[in-house]
PDB file of C-alpha atoms in Angstrom:
ATOM      1  CA  MET J 169       2.258  -3.476  -4.692  1.00  0.00           C
ATOM      2  CA  GLY J 170       5.431  -1.422  -4.655  1.00  0.00           C
ATOM      3  CA  ARG J 171       7.412  -0.524  -7.693  1.00  0.00           C
ATOM      4  CA  GLY J 172       9.847  -3.406  -7.314  1.00  0.00           C
ATOM      5  CA  ASN J 173      13.118  -3.405  -9.216  1.00  0.00           C
ATOM      6  CA  LYS J 174      13.082  -0.793 -11.944  1.00  0.00           C
ATOM      7  CA  GLY J 175      16.214  -1.909 -13.657  1.00  0.00           C
ATOM      8  CA  GLY J 176      18.486  -0.687 -10.867  1.00  0.00           C
ATOM      9  CA  THR J 177      18.734   0.387  -7.248  1.00  0.00           C
ATOM     10  CA  VAL J 178      18.061   4.060  -8.030  1.00  0.00           C
ATOM     11  CA  SER J 179      15.860   5.126 -10.933  1.00  0.00           C
ATOM     12  CA  LEU J 180      17.545   7.658 -13.205  1.00  0.00           C
ATOM     13  CA  VAL J 181      14.158   9.207 -13.899  1.00  0.00           C
ATOM     14  CA  ASP J 182      13.546   9.651 -10.170  1.00  0.00           C
ATOM     15  CA  PHE J 183      17.044  11.134  -9.863  1.00  0.00           C
ATOM     16  CA  ALA J 184      16.313  13.554 -12.688  1.00  0.00           C
ATOM     17  CA  ALA J 185      13.038  14.590 -11.061  1.00  0.00           C
ATOM     18  CA  ASP J 186      14.678  15.077  -7.664  1.00  0.00           C
ATOM     19  CA  THR J 187      17.450  17.228  -9.130  1.00  0.00           C
ATOM     20  CA  GLY J 188      15.102  19.373 -11.213  1.00  0.00           C
ATOM     21  CA  ALA J 189      16.480  18.199 -14.529  1.00  0.00           C
ATOM     22  CA  SER J 190      15.136  19.699 -17.734  1.00  0.00           C
ATOM     23  CA  ASP J 191      12.479  17.943 -19.806  1.00  0.00           C
ATOM     24  CA  ARG J 192      15.096  17.342 -22.489  1.00  0.00           C
ATOM     25  CA  LEU J 193      17.369  15.565 -20.014  1.00  0.00           C
ATOM     26  CA  LYS J 194      14.475  13.546 -18.627  1.00  0.00           C
ATOM     27  CA  LYS J 195      13.569  12.362 -22.128  1.00  0.00           C
ATOM     28  CA  ALA J 196      17.184  11.404 -22.767  1.00  0.00           C
ATOM     29  CA  ILE J 197      17.264   9.402 -19.533  1.00  0.00           C
ATOM     30  CA  MET J 198      13.953   7.732 -20.367  1.00  0.00           C
ATOM     31  CA  ALA J 199      15.496   6.557 -23.640  1.00  0.00           C
ATOM     32  CA  THR J 200      18.238   4.749 -21.693  1.00  0.00           C
ATOM     33  CA  GLU J 201      15.880   2.931 -19.317  1.00  0.00           C
ATOM     34  CA  PRO J 202      15.825  -0.875 -19.522  1.00  0.00           C
ATOM     35  CA  ASN J 203      13.242  -2.291 -21.897  1.00  0.00           C
ATOM     36  CA  LEU J 204      11.010  -4.593 -19.863  1.00  0.00           C
ATOM     37  CA  ALA J 205      10.086  -6.668 -22.895  1.00  0.00           C
ATOM     38  CA  GLU J 206      13.783  -7.361 -23.517  1.00  0.00           C
ATOM     39  CA  ARG J 207      14.406  -8.160 -19.854  1.00  0.00           C
ATOM     40  CA  LEU J 208      11.419 -10.483 -19.824  1.00  0.00           C
ATOM     41  CA  GLU J 209      12.859 -12.255 -22.864  1.00  0.00           C
ATOM     42  CA  LEU J 210      16.171 -12.703 -21.010  1.00  0.00           C
ATOM     43  CA  LEU J 211      14.275 -14.475 -18.260  1.00  0.00           C
ATOM     44  CA  ARG J 212      12.436 -16.723 -20.699  1.00  0.00           C
ATOM     45  CA  LYS J 213      15.648 -17.657 -22.507  1.00  0.00           C
ATOM     46  CA  ALA J 214      17.377 -18.474 -19.223  1.00  0.00           C
ATOM     47  CA  ALA J 215      14.488 -20.738 -18.253  1.00  0.00           C
ATOM     48  CA  LEU J 216      14.753 -22.484 -21.619  1.00  0.00           C
ATOM     49  CA  GLU J 217      18.491 -22.982 -21.170  1.00  0.00           C
ATOM     50  CA  CYS J 218      17.881 -24.611 -17.803  1.00  0.00           C
ATOM     51  CA  GLY J 219      15.137 -26.867 -19.105  1.00  0.00           C
ATOM     52  CA  SER J 220      12.644 -25.292 -16.690  1.00  0.00           C
ATOM     53  CA  ALA J 221       8.921 -25.338 -17.333  1.00  0.00           C
ATOM     54  CA  LEU J 222       7.440 -21.843 -17.496  1.00  0.00           C
ATOM     55  CA  VAL J 223       4.023 -21.643 -15.839  1.00  0.00           C
ATOM     56  CA  THR J 224       1.889 -18.549 -16.397  1.00  0.00           C
ATOM     57  CA  ALA J 225       0.779 -17.904 -12.839  1.00  0.00           C
ATOM     58  CA  ILE J 226       1.489 -15.970  -9.658  1.00  0.00           C
ATOM     59  CA  LEU J 227       2.650 -18.081  -6.735  1.00  0.00           C
ATOM     60  CA  GLY J 228       0.651 -17.372  -3.591  1.00  0.00           C
ATOM     61  CA  ALA J 229       2.071 -15.889  -0.410  1.00  0.00           C
ATOM     62  CA  THR J 230       4.338 -18.109   1.644  1.00  0.00           C
ATOM     63  CA  ASN J 231       3.107 -19.643   4.875  1.00  0.00           C
ATOM     64  CA  GLN J 232       3.769 -17.316   7.809  1.00  0.00           C
ATOM     65  CA  GLN J 233       4.649 -20.307   9.993  1.00  0.00           C
ATOM     66  CA  GLY J 234       7.851 -21.167   8.198  1.00  0.00           C
ATOM     67  CA  GLY J 235       7.909 -19.918   4.626  1.00  0.00           C
ATOM     68  CA  TYR J 236      10.705 -17.666   3.413  1.00  0.00           C
ATOM     69  CA  LYS J 237      10.800 -15.315   0.456  1.00  0.00           C
ATOM     70  CA  ALA J 238      13.756 -13.690  -1.274  1.00  0.00           C
ATOM     71  CA  ASP J 239      13.093 -10.570  -3.364  1.00  0.00           C
ATOM     72  CA  LEU J 240      15.783 -10.399  -6.017  1.00  0.00           C
ATOM     73  CA  GLY J 241      16.982  -8.204  -8.835  1.00  0.00           C
ATOM     74  CA  LEU J 242      16.837  -9.714 -12.308  1.00  0.00           C
ATOM     75  CA  ASP J 243      20.579 -10.424 -12.498  1.00  0.00           C
ATOM     76  CA  GLU J 244      20.521 -12.202  -9.132  1.00  0.00           C
ATOM     77  CA  PHE J 245      17.418 -14.129 -10.125  1.00  0.00           C
ATOM     78  CA  LEU J 246      18.959 -15.287 -13.415  1.00  0.00           C
ATOM     79  CA  ASN J 247      22.171 -16.359 -11.689  1.00  0.00           C
ATOM     80  CA  LEU J 248      20.262 -18.463  -9.163  1.00  0.00           C
ATOM     81  CA  LEU J 249      18.008 -19.838 -11.879  1.00  0.00           C
ATOM     82  CA  ARG J 250      21.023 -21.090 -13.852  1.00  0.00           C
ATOM     83  CA  GLN J 251      22.577 -22.493 -10.699  1.00  0.00           C
ATOM     84  CA  TYR J 252      19.501 -24.273  -9.309  1.00  0.00           C
ATOM     85  CA  ARG J 253      17.826 -25.142 -12.639  1.00  0.00           C
ATOM     86  CA  PRO J 254      14.346 -25.420 -11.068  1.00  0.00           C
ATOM     87  CA  ARG J 255      11.832 -27.660 -12.804  1.00  0.00           C
ATOM     88  CA  ILE J 256       9.071 -25.034 -12.648  1.00  0.00           C
ATOM     89  CA  ILE J 257       9.147 -21.246 -12.897  1.00  0.00           C
ATOM     90  CA  TYR J 258       5.979 -19.262 -12.309  1.00  0.00           C
ATOM     91  CA  LEU J 259       5.697 -16.280 -14.632  1.00  0.00           C
ATOM     92  CA  HIS J 260       3.182 -13.468 -14.915  1.00  0.00           C
ATOM     93  CA  ALA J 261       3.435 -10.544 -17.334  1.00  0.00           C
ATOM     94  CA  GLU J 262       1.030  -7.717 -18.130  1.00  0.00           C
ATOM     95  CA  GLU J 263       0.737  -5.536 -21.193  1.00  0.00           C
ATOM     96  CA  PHE J 264      -0.326  -1.958 -20.613  1.00  0.00           C
ATOM     97  CA  ASP J 265      -3.751  -0.877 -21.826  1.00  0.00           C
ATOM     98  CA  ALA J 266      -4.488   2.764 -21.059  1.00  0.00           C
ATOM     99  CA  GLU J 267      -8.255   2.418 -20.679  1.00  0.00           C
ATOM    100  CA  LYS J 268      -8.187  -0.890 -18.812  1.00  0.00           C
ATOM    101  CA  ASN J 269      -5.410   0.192 -16.441  1.00  0.00           C
ATOM    102  CA  LEU J 270      -6.997   3.571 -15.794  1.00  0.00           C
ATOM    103  CA  LEU J 271     -10.350   1.992 -14.970  1.00  0.00           C
ATOM    104  CA  SER J 272      -8.639  -0.333 -12.500  1.00  0.00           C
ATOM    105  CA  GLU J 273      -7.165   2.688 -10.691  1.00  0.00           C
ATOM    106  CA  LEU J 274     -10.480   4.535 -10.317  1.00  0.00           C
ATOM    107  CA  SER J 275     -12.775   4.073  -7.344  1.00  0.00           C
ATOM    108  CA  ILE J 276     -15.889   5.316  -9.131  1.00  0.00           C
ATOM    109  CA  VAL J 277     -17.867   3.139 -11.524  1.00  0.00           C
ATOM    110  CA  ASP J 278     -20.424   3.740 -14.238  1.00  0.00           C
ATOM    111  CA  GLU J 279     -23.903   3.972 -12.746  1.00  0.00           C
ATOM    112  CA  ASP J 280     -27.345   4.589 -14.169  1.00  0.00           C
ATOM    113  CA  GLY J 281     -28.150   8.269 -14.308  1.00  0.00           C
ATOM    114  CA  ASN J 282     -24.519   9.387 -14.388  1.00  0.00           C
ATOM    115  CA  GLU J 283     -22.370  10.346 -17.345  1.00  0.00           C
ATOM    116  CA  PRO J 284     -20.526   7.248 -18.626  1.00  0.00           C
ATOM    117  CA  LEU J 285     -16.798   7.418 -17.972  1.00  0.00           C
ATOM    118  CA  SER J 286     -16.185   6.722 -21.655  1.00  0.00           C
ATOM    119  CA  LYS J 287     -17.780  10.102 -22.455  1.00  0.00           C
ATOM    120  CA  ASN J 288     -16.046  12.089 -19.710  1.00  0.00           C
ATOM    121  CA  SER J 289     -13.584  14.614 -21.161  1.00  0.00           C
ATOM    122  CA  GLN J 290     -11.027  14.199 -18.349  1.00  0.00           C
ATOM    123  CA  PHE J 291     -11.101  10.426 -18.687  1.00  0.00           C
ATOM    124  CA  LYS J 292     -10.743  10.582 -22.476  1.00  0.00           C
ATOM    125  CA  THR J 293      -7.822  13.008 -22.176  1.00  0.00           C
ATOM    126  CA  GLN J 294      -5.908  10.608 -19.940  1.00  0.00           C
ATOM    127  CA  ILE J 295      -6.646   7.670 -22.245  1.00  0.00           C
ATOM    128  CA  LYS J 296      -5.322   9.633 -25.223  1.00  0.00           C
ATOM    129  CA  LYS J 297      -2.218  10.726 -23.315  1.00  0.00           C
ATOM    130  CA  TRP J 298      -1.225   7.227 -22.218  1.00  0.00           C
ATOM    131  CA  ALA J 299      -2.337   5.313 -25.324  1.00  0.00           C
ATOM    132  CA  LYS J 300       1.234   5.569 -26.648  1.00  0.00           C
ATOM    133  CA  LYS J 301       2.226   3.050 -23.960  1.00  0.00           C
ATOM    134  CA  ASN J 302      -0.372   0.486 -25.051  1.00  0.00           C
ATOM    135  CA  GLY J 303       1.121  -2.935 -25.651  1.00  0.00           C
ATOM    136  CA  GLN J 304       4.252  -2.264 -23.622  1.00  0.00           C
ATOM    137  CA  ILE J 305       5.105  -4.594 -20.745  1.00  0.00           C
ATOM    138  CA  SER J 306       3.966  -2.786 -17.604  1.00  0.00           C
ATOM    139  CA  LEU J 307       4.782  -5.578 -15.160  1.00  0.00           C
ATOM    140  CA  PHE J 308       6.446  -8.941 -15.034  1.00  0.00           C
ATOM    141  CA  LEU J 309       6.799 -11.209 -12.039  1.00  0.00           C
ATOM    142  CA  ALA J 310       8.608 -14.536 -11.857  1.00  0.00           C
ATOM    143  CA  SER J 311       9.246 -16.938  -9.003  1.00  0.00           C
ATOM    144  CA  PHE J 312      10.443 -20.425  -8.199  1.00  0.00           C
ATOM    145  CA  MET J 313      10.742 -22.515  -5.050  1.00  0.00           C
ATOM    146  CA  MET J 314      14.063 -23.970  -3.983  1.00  0.00           C
ATOM    147  CA  ASP J 315      15.185 -25.292  -0.591  1.00  0.00           C
ATOM    148  CA  GLY J 316      12.019 -23.991   1.046  1.00  0.00           C
ATOM    149  CA  VAL J 317      12.592 -20.439  -0.198  1.00  0.00           C
ATOM    150  CA  LEU J 318      10.402 -18.571  -2.665  1.00  0.00           C
ATOM    151  CA  HIS J 319      12.722 -16.655  -4.993  1.00  0.00           C
ATOM    152  CA  VAL J 320      10.963 -13.693  -6.588  1.00  0.00           C
ATOM    153  CA  VAL J 321      11.772 -11.017  -9.151  1.00  0.00           C
ATOM    154  CA  TRP J 322       9.407  -8.404 -10.477  1.00  0.00           C
ATOM    155  CA  GLU J 323       9.831  -5.196 -12.402  1.00  0.00           C
ATOM    156  CA  GLN J 324       7.775  -2.275 -13.618  1.00  0.00           C
ATOM    157  CA  PRO J 325       8.768   0.713 -15.748  1.00  0.00           C
ATOM    158  CA  THR J 326       9.289   4.009 -13.934  1.00  0.00           C
ATOM    159  CA  TRP J 327       6.541   5.737 -15.921  1.00  0.00           C
ATOM    160  CA  ILE J 328       3.990   3.648 -14.016  1.00  0.00           C
ATOM    161  CA  ASP J 329       4.556   5.978 -11.039  1.00  0.00           C
ATOM    162  CA  GLU J 330       3.492   8.994 -13.094  1.00  0.00           C
ATOM    163  CA  PHE J 331       0.533   7.121 -14.554  1.00  0.00           C
ATOM    164  CA  GLU J 332      -0.739   6.062 -11.127  1.00  0.00           C
ATOM    165  CA  ALA J 333      -0.236   9.563  -9.683  1.00  0.00           C
ATOM    166  CA  GLN J 334      -2.272  11.091 -12.506  1.00  0.00           C
ATOM    167  CA  ALA J 335      -4.897   8.370 -12.152  1.00  0.00           C
ATOM    168  CA  LYS J 336      -5.205   9.239  -8.460  1.00  0.00           C
ATOM    169  CA  GLU J 337      -5.676  12.924  -9.299  1.00  0.00           C
ATOM    170  CA  LEU J 338      -8.274  12.009 -11.907  1.00  0.00           C
ATOM    171  CA  ASP J 339     -10.100   9.811  -9.413  1.00  0.00           C
ATOM    172  CA  SER J 340     -10.326  12.689  -6.917  1.00  0.00           C
ATOM    173  CA  SER J 341     -11.534  15.066  -9.614  1.00  0.00           C
ATOM    174  CA  LEU J 342     -14.136  12.641 -10.974  1.00  0.00           C
ATOM    175  CA  THR J 343     -15.368  11.804  -7.470  1.00  0.00           C
ATOM    176  CA  GLU J 344     -15.905  15.497  -6.722  1.00  0.00           C
ATOM    177  CA  GLU J 345     -17.527  16.012 -10.112  1.00  0.00           C
ATOM    178  CA  ARG J 346     -19.844  13.041  -9.516  1.00  0.00           C
ATOM    179  CA  ARG J 347     -20.746  14.415  -6.063  1.00  0.00           C
ATOM    180  CA  ARG J 348     -21.686  17.807  -7.523  1.00  0.00           C
ATOM    181  CA  MET J 349     -23.767  16.167 -10.233  1.00  0.00           C
ATOM    182  CA  ASP J 350     -25.566  14.022  -7.655  1.00  0.00           C
ATOM    183  CA  ASP J 351     -26.320  17.097  -5.534  1.00  0.00           C
ATOM    184  CA  GLN J 352     -27.695  18.936  -8.550  1.00  0.00           C
ATOM    185  CA  LYS J 353     -29.793  15.933  -9.501  1.00  0.00           C
ATOM    186  CA  LYS J 354     -31.238  15.675  -5.993  1.00  0.00           C
ATOM    187  CA  LYS J 355     -32.107  19.376  -5.988  1.00  0.00           C
ATOM    188  CA  ALA J 356     -33.792  19.033  -9.377  1.00  0.00           C
ATOM    189  CA  GLU J 357     -35.736  15.990  -8.190  1.00  0.00           C
ATOM    190  CA  ARG J 358     -36.884  17.743  -5.028  1.00  0.00           C
ATOM    191  CA  ALA J 359     -38.004  20.745  -7.068  1.00  0.00           C
ATOM    192  CA  ARG J 360     -39.831  18.428  -9.468  1.00  0.00           C
ATOM    193  CA  PHE J 361     -41.776  16.755  -6.650  1.00  0.00           C
ATOM    194  CA  GLY J 362     -42.353  19.932  -4.651  1.00  0.00           C
ATOM    195  CA  ASP J 363     -46.050  20.285  -5.495  1.00  0.00           C
ATOM    196  CA  VAL J 364     -46.973  16.655  -4.852  1.00  0.00           C
ATOM    197  CA  ALA J 365     -44.872  16.680  -1.669  1.00  0.00           C
ATOM    198  CA  ARG J 366     -46.876  19.659  -0.391  1.00  0.00           C
ATOM    199  CA  GLU J 367     -50.089  17.847  -1.255  1.00  0.00           C
ATOM    200  CA  LEU J 368     -48.899  14.754   0.608  1.00  0.00           C
ATOM    201  CA  CYS J 369     -47.814  16.846   3.583  1.00  0.00           C
ATOM    202  CA  LYS J 370     -51.328  18.314   3.894  1.00  0.00           C
ATOM    203  CA  HIS J 371     -53.014  14.912   3.942  1.00  0.00           C
ATOM    204  CA  PRO J 372     -54.587  14.242   7.384  1.00  0.00           C
ATOM    205  CA  ARG J 373     -52.994  10.793   7.634  1.00  0.00           C
ATOM    206  CA  PHE J 374     -49.474  12.078   6.943  1.00  0.00           C
ATOM    207  CA  ASN J 375     -48.942  13.322  10.507  1.00  0.00           C
ATOM    208  CA  ALA J 376     -51.220  10.820  12.184  1.00  0.00           C
ATOM    209  CA  SER J 377     -50.094   9.486  15.548  1.00  0.00           C
ATOM    210  CA  ARG J 378     -47.439   6.762  15.555  1.00  0.00           C
ATOM    211  CA  TRP J 379     -46.404   7.622  12.021  1.00  0.00           C
ATOM    212  CA  SER J 380     -43.363   6.047  10.375  1.00  0.00           C
ATOM    213  CA  PHE J 381     -41.524   6.581   7.121  1.00  0.00           C
ATOM    214  CA  GLU J 382     -42.864   3.261   5.839  1.00  0.00           C
ATOM    215  CA  LYS J 383     -46.463   4.321   6.587  1.00  0.00           C
ATOM    216  CA  ARG J 384     -45.907   7.620   4.804  1.00  0.00           C
ATOM    217  CA  GLU J 385     -44.494   5.759   1.801  1.00  0.00           C
ATOM    218  CA  TYR J 386     -47.563   3.494   1.778  1.00  0.00           C
ATOM    219  CA  LEU J 387     -49.828   6.556   1.862  1.00  0.00           C
ATOM    220  CA  ALA J 388     -47.872   8.202  -0.967  1.00  0.00           C
ATOM    221  CA  LYS J 389     -48.100   5.084  -3.136  1.00  0.00           C
ATOM    222  CA  SER J 390     -51.868   4.983  -2.685  1.00  0.00           C
ATOM    223  CA  LEU J 391     -52.194   8.663  -3.631  1.00  0.00           C
ATOM    224  CA  PHE J 392     -49.673   8.685  -6.489  1.00  0.00           C
ATOM    225  CA  PRO J 393     -49.596   5.178  -8.023  1.00  0.00           C
ATOM    226  CA  GLU J 394     -47.988   6.504 -11.212  1.00  0.00           C
ATOM    227  CA  LEU J 395     -44.689   7.161  -9.387  1.00  0.00           C
ATOM    228  CA  ASP J 396     -42.022   4.490  -8.956  1.00  0.00           C
ATOM    229  CA  ASP J 397     -40.416   3.530  -5.639  1.00  0.00           C
ATOM    230  CA  SER J 398     -37.427   5.875  -5.957  1.00  0.00           C
ATOM    231  CA  GLU J 399     -39.700   8.820  -6.801  1.00  0.00           C
ATOM    232  CA  ILE J 400     -41.997   7.964  -3.882  1.00  0.00           C
ATOM    233  CA  ARG J 401     -39.009   7.914  -1.537  1.00  0.00           C
ATOM    234  CA  ILE J 402     -37.818  11.338  -2.702  1.00  0.00           C
ATOM    235  CA  MET J 403     -41.301  12.798  -2.395  1.00  0.00           C
ATOM    236  CA  VAL J 404     -41.819  11.409   1.122  1.00  0.00           C
ATOM    237  CA  GLU J 405     -38.431  12.768   2.218  1.00  0.00           C
ATOM    238  CA  GLU J 406     -39.343  16.207   0.869  1.00  0.00           C
ATOM    239  CA  ALA J 407     -42.800  16.113   2.470  1.00  0.00           C
ATOM    240  CA  THR J 408     -41.257  15.041   5.793  1.00  0.00           C
ATOM    241  CA  ASN J 409     -38.867  17.997   5.657  1.00  0.00           C
ATOM    242  CA  MET J 410     -41.771  20.332   4.872  1.00  0.00           C
ATOM    243  CA  SER J 411     -43.726  18.964   7.817  1.00  0.00           C
ATOM    244  CA  TRP J 412     -40.751  19.476  10.132  1.00  0.00           C
ATOM    245  CA  ILE J 413     -40.309  23.092   8.977  1.00  0.00           C
ATOM    246  CA  GLN J 414     -43.986  23.821   9.525  1.00  0.00           C
ATOM    247  CA  GLY J 415     -43.774  22.384  13.026  1.00  0.00           C
TER     248      GLY J 415
END
């Protein structure tokens, strides 16, 4: 989803960034940005004035065979709302939660054998940095149907851009970190099973004619019943590599 209407056609924060404004100026501009909670309240009050029913929901996409949609700014939306006085307005709003929103931006997930994200220093640093935004409205979307047209308004604060950019950087960093950890784990596992893999490789049935990986796994399980399936698989892979090297 794009950024939508951020309180105006051109974001002052984006303008400040493009013109190389100082941090002090950027902070001053941030202080003048529209408050989404206040703008959301304007929408709710307008709906109340019109006697419209507010429904907490997101209206689905219009039919491609004849549906029309109008993306509006808040002022335009409120003007049309007061003019049409629709019976139902669909409204969806989200409060920012640093941990929840950051997790939704990441492609990696907690898995057995890996460090939990909640204990990762990079992840915790980002949570701490953005926790000051917790509870703020990070998105609101409203819509109503009139004369076959879906009228839509939605807004997000400009700081969401920075949050998502940093989340993307974190995702890349964590993915690379997870890859390195997985490689190290595989090397450690192969070293751990080196002796038993050599023993398996020397077994006369290991390189018997018409061998297959499944047959080698079956042989390994019969020789080393104390190992689980994942350990057997690693050992057979290592023994297969040893056999290939030996020719």
